[in-house]
Amino acid sequence: MLKIEGLRVELPGFALQDIHLEIANGDYFVLVGPSASGKTVLLETIAGMHRVSTGHIWLDQRDITGLEPERRQLGMVYQDCALFPHLSVAENIAFGLKVRGRPPSDIARQQERLVRLLDIGPLLARRTTRLSGGERQKVALARALMTDPEVLLLDEPLGALDPQTRENVREEIIKLHTELGLTIIHVTHDFEEAVAMGQNIAVIGAGAIRQVGPADEIFRHPDSEFVARFTMAVNVFPGRTEVGPAGTSTFVVADARLLTRSTVEGPCWAAIRPDSIQLVATSSEAGPDNRFTGQISRIINKGSVVEVTVDLPPAMTCLLTRHGFDQLDLAVGRPVCLVVPPAAVHLFQD
Amino acid sequence: MLKIEGLRVELPGFALQDIHLEIANGDYFVLVGPSASGKTVLLETIAGMHRVSTGHIWLDQRDITGLEPERRQLGMVYQDCALFPHLSVAENIAFGLKVRGRPPSDIARQQERLVRLLDIGPLLARRTTRLSGGERQKVALARALMTDPEVLLLDEPLGALDPQTRENVREEIIKLHTELGLTIIHVTHDFEEAVAMGQNIAVIGAGAIRQVGPADEIFRHPDSEFVARFTMAVNVFPGRTEVGPAGTSTFVVADARLLTRSTVEGPCWAAIRPDSIQLVATSSEAGPDNRFTGQISRIINKGSVVEVTVDLPPAMTCLLTRHGFDQLDLAVGRPVCLVVPPAAVHLFQD
Amino acid sequence: MSKHPGSQLRGKSRGGGQSLNWVFTLLGMLILLFILVPLFKMVFLSNKQALGQALLDPQTLSSIGLTIYAALIATAIGFVLGVPLAYLFARREFPGKGILEGLIDLPIVVPHSAAGIALLFVFGSNFLVGRGFKAVGIQFIDSLAGIVIAMLFVSVPILITSAKESFRKVDVRLEKVARTLGASPWQAFARVTFPLAWRSILAGSLMMWARGMSEFGAVIILAYHPTVAPILVYQRFETYGLAQAIPVAAIMIMISALVFIGVQTLLRRRDAGA
Amino acid sequence: MSKHPGSQLRGKSRGGGQSLNWVFTLLGMLILLFILVPLFKMVFLSNKQALGQALLDPQTLSSIGLTIYAALIATAIGFVLGVPLAYLFARREFPGKGILEGLIDLPIVVPHSAAGIALLFVFGSNFLVGRGFKAVGIQFIDSLAGIVIAMLFVSVPILITSAKESFRKVDVRLEKVARTLGASPWQAFARVTFPLAWRSILAGSLMMWARGMSEFGAVIILAYHPTVAPILVYQRFETYGLAQAIPVAAIMIMISALVFIGVQTLLRRRDAGA
């Protein structure tokens, strides 16, 4: 287990503050946050590249806070791979064992294993400048894995790739995680990527951890406005809760009263994901079970999906697949009916 | 109208080849393509920054092929805005009229108008280094609009912005387009952005135009494998068409036979967008009307939407909203049924 | 590429195994001391009284004045002719550019006395160019003009290189945008490129000026008289010995150091984004 | 930032209004000619016969040999002491770093004769350091050692600056990755950073060597004898006149030019990514 306690790292013009994290062995852990939020600094601190002001980093009971990077047994892969440009692919991969003085036969055996696992045999003799983006990533992964690291640190591993290659490398990484039983810490600014890959997620903002938990929990139950907006909940409203008869809860915002299963009381926030709101033809009436009618104020066509905003008020946005959208024949100004499942109205206090 | 005829531009290690385009006045035209495909070079060539080897560029009957950039009456906005760092926001905006030697009163009047339109009054006295990403874009737009350009050229205007700001600037640009009746040529690598904003789209790849047409046409009816893949049609298969009795067409690929409304004959490609494929519980049988059963081989959770791949074969991927996915209780290995509307099977010859 | 704060490796602050830092620091200190001790000793430990006397000596003063003046003229010429060339190097492509960019630096490594000889071989009054100048009344031997061309020759590469680098640092798209906004090439240069590069160009000019003042070998060949300060130092040393040479040398080192502080301040402000 | 091919403004090829290009080209040509004509004339138009004779003259040959040898020693010392300092400047943060980085360049602008005086003021046998060296048998006046320290003083900033820049160009994350892969700081330096920077460092060393060979003012103060080539040029000029000085000067210019071509080739290959 990798355990971080009360970590503080001070850099010129930036600080990581009071970081607490526990990452179980074998976890796929994603650190996600906007740019300059400190995710890469945290990753580099785990790798031993920044001086720790206060706090500790433990790796399986071992305090590694002050340990040199070369003694931590961690593998690091940067976004643009940081392959050694003066070495061939094979030499890049062998680097970690060569500096350890391992005999060539050991190196060859280990290399053989990774070459098979990552299917990079044809690349070995090439210069690193002759590799495509996806090939670079695979070589960087192989290089990091040569030394059998306990934890693999990935800094935006998909960031520099085009969409097709991204899918490919994504699967490759997940395969490595499953087959080798690796602990992976993956840094990204892309929440979609975090949800797609992470078992557990920490959202980081301005040098502090904002929320940690299983991917699904972060996705459905953000506990601050920052996290709700960062996870693209889109419909995030400040309001208050009224407890009705028979223990029902109602969230009140502007003209709308939303039945909810959440139990937060008083002034609070609501987050409603746009994919959980259903849009139906206008024939049906507004009703007590979170049915609202309104006019479409905006349609944003995003290719395979379409965002439709209806001004109730408040303005509420729902997400349809393109096919679903086309079947409904919608246009700006047209009246429609929105249905918000009470279970989809998540309340929290910031 | 901006008209490009047989344009060829040669640069060290790269060439734009045989570009033909017609962009009507008032159009919102998007040039979209992968990185290094030549979109920015084409935009800069329209602006007069590259030497044209052969071909012509016409702007409203006027041949501007050899004209200096300063005489073209075009406005240019780069991705990172390229604001003059030694000038204040107000001086940046005034630049175009100052170099034309316009009197201060003219400049003030024009500036006043744009400040109101873009709501940037509070920014005027600031240094450009003190602006946020969205503010920078607005200032760059105001600067470009000061000289009343006939055509506004936007190079990745949303590329450097975080998701929230992007939405904002996107609306601002669309407002400008509508209110000022501008012709806009917008360059992006993001097909989603192209579809969301463009009335007409040209897909560019490796220095050549691959397909031009209304946004919806490009989206639904790619005419090459390159465009189909670039527009994320995802399900792109090579196969052949068999014409059945009563003039019905069937596309054959691997074990699957897909009824289609397209009329291409013989060897061809099919593109089926993942959002047009419906996934239903497995109770229903496979049938003649493009119903297939198979096991789920992969689930990629992308946050608000989920991609589910079923190996028929071929492997076919469909897109569900997260809410829709959750209600079906799907998992890898579970048998499901896919329904592919014949109208969604688009055939083309590459 | 890294946009994150503090991406540099802060090796020194890590625990053990930092022998590299100690060894490198030790070696580095040796060369630092070798360079700094002589200069500091000249400035702070030379005879203050002799220094005061030197500042009252008319020959010393006029020699220093001449040095400053001649180097200023050389810098002005270098500015007018060199900055445009630097701009072309930074912004245009033409055949042979790489070779010319290299050749322009040659004066830095050519022996200075040989440079003086080469200049004399062209500007001497029995050669074509020299005869031409003589016809309009300019002679280069033992004259201010000779001092100026000697200084210009050895010091202009500094300004050209510095101006070229600073033009390169100005994002070319700023010029492009200026052009689309209606600016002519002249306006784009005058209103955008030059203002953004001027601080480094000024620093380069100061460096050129200081380098011009420092020239000895090329000047002594072309013009032993009138006597510039570096030659005066040599004369005093030859005629009266070290003690007499130190005051003039110390003054010149101080002037160079002052100019140099100006350069460093300019460059630091630029890096701070002011 | 621009990843697209041909993002530079190719102004010259556009239609009218390109007066800026013509004016700048004209001005630039003037300074190019000013620098190149003297050097070319020396190399190509000096008396070939005299040049041949000079190459047979034992005094000339031994003087050139001495110059090459002394500059080589200075460069070797500069390499061992300067490259580590350059690495520290490029990679570590410490208080006063900016000031030290500036001071290291001071020898470039200090008058060379004054630099010679300053060195004498420290290394002369009646001063502390000089006495120390004398005790171990090294004297600096009129000796090889004096020539070497004079050359080292004026030329080492070139190597330090060049090495510093080339270390800076090596992505620091390559070192970081090397460390996570198990490399000690020494291994990361020896296997990653230095190999990636060495081409520019070699170019910087060649420049330092050429600059050392070119030194006249500082050397003449410390060691008139044994006579290095730049001083020989001056002696010949003083004693016999221009015609006798030209051959030696021309040979030295050719040697400088050859070294310089080597430097340029190295730098060009590096830019080509080889």
PDB file of N, CA, C and O in Angstrom, chain B residues 236-266:
ATOM      1  N   VAL B 236     -16.683   1.043 -38.927  1.00  0.00           N
ATOM      2  CA  VAL B 236     -16.347   1.238 -40.345  1.00  0.00           C
ATOM      3  C   VAL B 236     -15.810  -0.093 -40.861  1.00  0.00           C
ATOM      4  O   VAL B 236     -14.798  -0.581 -40.375  1.00  0.00           O
ATOM      5  N   PHE B 237     -16.540  -0.684 -41.811  1.00  0.00           N
ATOM      6  CA  PHE B 237     -16.177  -2.028 -42.263  1.00  0.00           C
ATOM      7  C   PHE B 237     -16.015  -2.077 -43.771  1.00  0.00           C
ATOM      8  O   PHE B 237     -16.829  -1.528 -44.510  1.00  0.00           O
ATOM      9  N   PRO B 238     -15.018  -2.799 -44.260  1.00  0.00           N
ATOM     10  CA  PRO B 238     -14.958  -3.081 -45.686  1.00  0.00           C
ATOM     11  C   PRO B 238     -15.780  -4.362 -45.956  1.00  0.00           C
ATOM     12  O   PRO B 238     -15.761  -5.287 -45.149  1.00  0.00           O
ATOM     13  N   GLY B 239     -16.508  -4.366 -47.056  1.00  0.00           N
ATOM     14  CA  GLY B 239     -17.319  -5.546 -47.367  1.00  0.00           C
ATOM     15  C   GLY B 239     -17.850  -5.420 -48.788  1.00  0.00           C
ATOM     16  O   GLY B 239     -17.198  -4.816 -49.645  1.00  0.00           O
ATOM     17  N   ARG B 240     -19.049  -5.998 -49.052  1.00  0.00           N
ATOM     18  CA  ARG B 240     -19.625  -5.828 -50.391  1.00  0.00           C
ATOM     19  C   ARG B 240     -21.148  -5.824 -50.284  1.00  0.00           C
ATOM     20  O   ARG B 240     -21.729  -6.286 -49.287  1.00  0.00           O
ATOM     21  N   THR B 241     -21.780  -5.301 -51.304  1.00  0.00           N
ATOM     22  CA  THR B 241     -23.234  -5.191 -51.293  1.00  0.00           C
ATOM     23  C   THR B 241     -23.834  -6.235 -52.217  1.00  0.00           C
ATOM     24  O   THR B 241     -23.325  -6.479 -53.321  1.00  0.00           O
ATOM     25  N   GLU B 242     -24.893  -6.853 -51.756  1.00  0.00           N
ATOM     26  CA  GLU B 242     -25.656  -7.750 -52.619  1.00  0.00           C
ATOM     27  C   GLU B 242     -27.037  -7.155 -52.809  1.00  0.00           C
ATOM     28  O   GLU B 242     -27.665  -6.718 -51.845  1.00  0.00           O
ATOM     29  N   VAL B 243     -27.472  -7.102 -54.084  1.00  0.00           N
ATOM     30  CA  VAL B 243     -28.807  -6.579 -54.341  1.00  0.00           C
ATOM     31  C   VAL B 243     -29.775  -7.749 -54.306  1.00  0.00           C
ATOM     32  O   VAL B 243     -29.616  -8.736 -55.030  1.00  0.00           O
ATOM     33  N   GLY B 244     -30.758  -7.659 -53.410  1.00  0.00           N
ATOM     34  CA  GLY B 244     -31.685  -8.756 -53.223  1.00  0.00           C
ATOM     35  C   GLY B 244     -32.933  -8.583 -54.067  1.00  0.00           C
ATOM     36  O   GLY B 244     -33.015  -7.679 -54.914  1.00  0.00           O
ATOM     37  N   PRO B 245     -33.919  -9.451 -53.839  1.00  0.00           N
ATOM     38  CA  PRO B 245     -35.186  -9.319 -54.546  1.00  0.00           C
ATOM     39  C   PRO B 245     -35.864  -8.012 -54.140  1.00  0.00           C
ATOM     40  O   PRO B 245     -35.572  -7.461 -53.081  1.00  0.00           O
ATOM     41  N   ALA B 246     -36.720  -7.503 -55.003  1.00  0.00           N
ATOM     42  CA  ALA B 246     -37.472  -6.276 -54.716  1.00  0.00           C
ATOM     43  C   ALA B 246     -36.546  -5.094 -54.481  1.00  0.00           C
ATOM     44  O   ALA B 246     -36.868  -4.157 -53.780  1.00  0.00           O
ATOM     45  N   GLY B 247     -35.322  -5.171 -55.056  1.00  0.00           N
ATOM     46  CA  GLY B 247     -34.425  -4.017 -55.005  1.00  0.00           C
ATOM     47  C   GLY B 247     -33.816  -3.738 -53.643  1.00  0.00           C
ATOM     48  O   GLY B 247     -33.189  -2.701 -53.443  1.00  0.00           O
ATOM     49  N   THR B 248     -33.957  -4.653 -52.666  1.00  0.00           N
ATOM     50  CA  THR B 248     -33.328  -4.415 -51.370  1.00  0.00           C
ATOM     51  C   THR B 248     -31.836  -4.643 -51.483  1.00  0.00           C
ATOM     52  O   THR B 248     -31.375  -5.512 -52.223  1.00  0.00           O
ATOM     53  N   SER B 249     -31.084  -3.852 -50.751  1.00  0.00           N
ATOM     54  CA  SER B 249     -29.635  -3.946 -50.733  1.00  0.00           C
ATOM     55  C   SER B 249     -29.194  -4.558 -49.409  1.00  0.00           C
ATOM     56  O   SER B 249     -29.725  -4.209 -48.360  1.00  0.00           O
ATOM     57  N   THR B 250     -28.208  -5.453 -49.481  1.00  0.00           N
ATOM     58  CA  THR B 250     -27.669  -6.025 -48.248  1.00  0.00           C
ATOM     59  C   THR B 250     -26.159  -5.884 -48.267  1.00  0.00           C
ATOM     60  O   THR B 250     -25.504  -6.231 -49.243  1.00  0.00           O
ATOM     61  N   PHE B 251     -25.624  -5.345 -47.156  1.00  0.00           N
ATOM     62  CA  PHE B 251     -24.174  -5.216 -47.028  1.00  0.00           C
ATOM     63  C   PHE B 251     -23.669  -6.434 -46.270  1.00  0.00           C
ATOM     64  O   PHE B 251     -24.192  -6.796 -45.213  1.00  0.00           O
ATOM     65  N   VAL B 252     -22.640  -7.109 -46.828  1.00  0.00           N
ATOM     66  CA  VAL B 252     -22.145  -8.327 -46.202  1.00  0.00           C
ATOM     67  C   VAL B 252     -20.742  -8.081 -45.667  1.00  0.00           C
ATOM     68  O   VAL B 252     -19.857  -7.636 -46.394  1.00  0.00           O
ATOM     69  N   VAL B 253     -20.571  -8.368 -44.376  1.00  0.00           N
ATOM     70  CA  VAL B 253     -19.248  -8.261 -43.778  1.00  0.00           C
ATOM     71  C   VAL B 253     -19.124  -9.367 -42.736  1.00  0.00           C
ATOM     72  O   VAL B 253     -19.999  -9.546 -41.898  1.00  0.00           O
ATOM     73  N   ALA B 254     -18.032 -10.148 -42.822  1.00  0.00           N
ATOM     74  CA  ALA B 254     -17.826 -11.285 -41.906  1.00  0.00           C
ATOM     75  C   ALA B 254     -19.100 -12.122 -41.861  1.00  0.00           C
ATOM     76  O   ALA B 254     -19.630 -12.480 -42.910  1.00  0.00           O
ATOM     77  N   ASP B 255     -19.598 -12.406 -40.666  1.00  0.00           N
ATOM     78  CA  ASP B 255     -20.797 -13.244 -40.565  1.00  0.00           C
ATOM     79  C   ASP B 255     -22.095 -12.451 -40.684  1.00  0.00           C
ATOM     80  O   ASP B 255     -23.182 -13.030 -40.652  1.00  0.00           O
ATOM     81  N   ALA B 256     -21.993 -11.150 -40.791  1.00  0.00           N
ATOM     82  CA  ALA B 256     -23.206 -10.336 -40.681  1.00  0.00           C
ATOM     83  C   ALA B 256     -23.725  -9.892 -42.045  1.00  0.00           C
ATOM     84  O   ALA B 256     -22.958  -9.616 -42.971  1.00  0.00           O
ATOM     85  N   ARG B 257     -25.027  -9.847 -42.137  1.00  0.00           N
ATOM     86  CA  ARG B 257     -25.681  -9.323 -43.332  1.00  0.00           C
ATOM     87  C   ARG B 257     -26.551  -8.168 -42.885  1.00  0.00           C
ATOM     88  O   ARG B 257     -27.469  -8.336 -42.098  1.00  0.00           O
ATOM     89  N   LEU B 258     -26.238  -6.981 -43.419  1.00  0.00           N
ATOM     90  CA  LEU B 258     -26.927  -5.771 -42.956  1.00  0.00           C
ATOM     91  C   LEU B 258     -27.795  -5.195 -44.064  1.00  0.00           C
ATOM     92  O   LEU B 258     -27.279  -4.798 -45.122  1.00  0.00           O
ATOM     93  N   LEU B 259     -29.088  -5.147 -43.802  1.00  0.00           N
ATOM     94  CA  LEU B 259     -29.993  -4.471 -44.720  1.00  0.00           C
ATOM     95  C   LEU B 259     -29.651  -2.991 -44.725  1.00  0.00           C
ATOM     96  O   LEU B 259     -29.331  -2.409 -43.679  1.00  0.00           O
ATOM     97  N   THR B 260     -29.698  -2.365 -45.891  1.00  0.00           N
ATOM     98  CA  THR B 260     -29.324  -0.945 -45.950  1.00  0.00           C
ATOM     99  C   THR B 260     -30.210  -0.197 -46.935  1.00  0.00           C
ATOM    100  O   THR B 260     -30.784  -0.791 -47.855  1.00  0.00           O
ATOM    101  N   ARG B 261     -30.318   1.091 -46.748  1.00  0.00           N
ATOM    102  CA  ARG B 261     -31.037   1.945 -47.697  1.00  0.00           C
ATOM    103  C   ARG B 261     -30.098   2.513 -48.754  1.00  0.00           C
ATOM    104  O   ARG B 261     -30.532   3.124 -49.702  1.00  0.00           O
ATOM    105  N   SER B 262     -28.759   2.390 -48.493  1.00  0.00           N
ATOM    106  CA  SER B 262     -27.799   2.919 -49.468  1.00  0.00           C
ATOM    107  C   SER B 262     -27.849   2.098 -50.752  1.00  0.00           C
ATOM    108  O   SER B 262     -28.339   0.975 -50.753  1.00  0.00           O
ATOM    109  N   THR B 263     -27.325   2.660 -51.839  1.00  0.00           N
ATOM    110  CA  THR B 263     -27.469   1.973 -53.125  1.00  0.00           C
ATOM    111  C   THR B 263     -26.129   1.703 -53.804  1.00  0.00           C
ATOM    112  O   THR B 263     -26.072   1.468 -54.988  1.00  0.00           O
ATOM    113  N   VAL B 264     -25.048   1.762 -53.051  1.00  0.00           N
ATOM    114  CA  VAL B 264     -23.746   1.454 -53.639  1.00  0.00           C
ATOM    115  C   VAL B 264     -23.667  -0.041 -53.918  1.00  0.00           C
ATOM    116  O   VAL B 264     -24.129  -0.849 -53.121  1.00  0.00           O
ATOM    117  N   GLU B 265     -23.090  -0.414 -55.070  1.00  0.00           N
ATOM    118  CA  GLU B 265     -23.015  -1.835 -55.411  1.00  0.00           C
ATOM    119  C   GLU B 265     -21.591  -2.359 -55.373  1.00  0.00           C
ATOM    120  O   GLU B 265     -20.637  -1.609 -55.515  1.00  0.00           O
ATOM    121  N   GLY B 266     -21.471  -3.657 -55.192  1.00  0.00           N
ATOM    122  CA  GLY B 266     -20.168  -4.324 -55.259  1.00  0.00           C
ATOM    123  C   GLY B 266     -19.350  -4.090 -54.005  1.00  0.00           C
ATOM    124  O   GLY B 266     -19.891  -3.782 -52.939  1.00  0.00           O
TER     125      GLY B 266
END
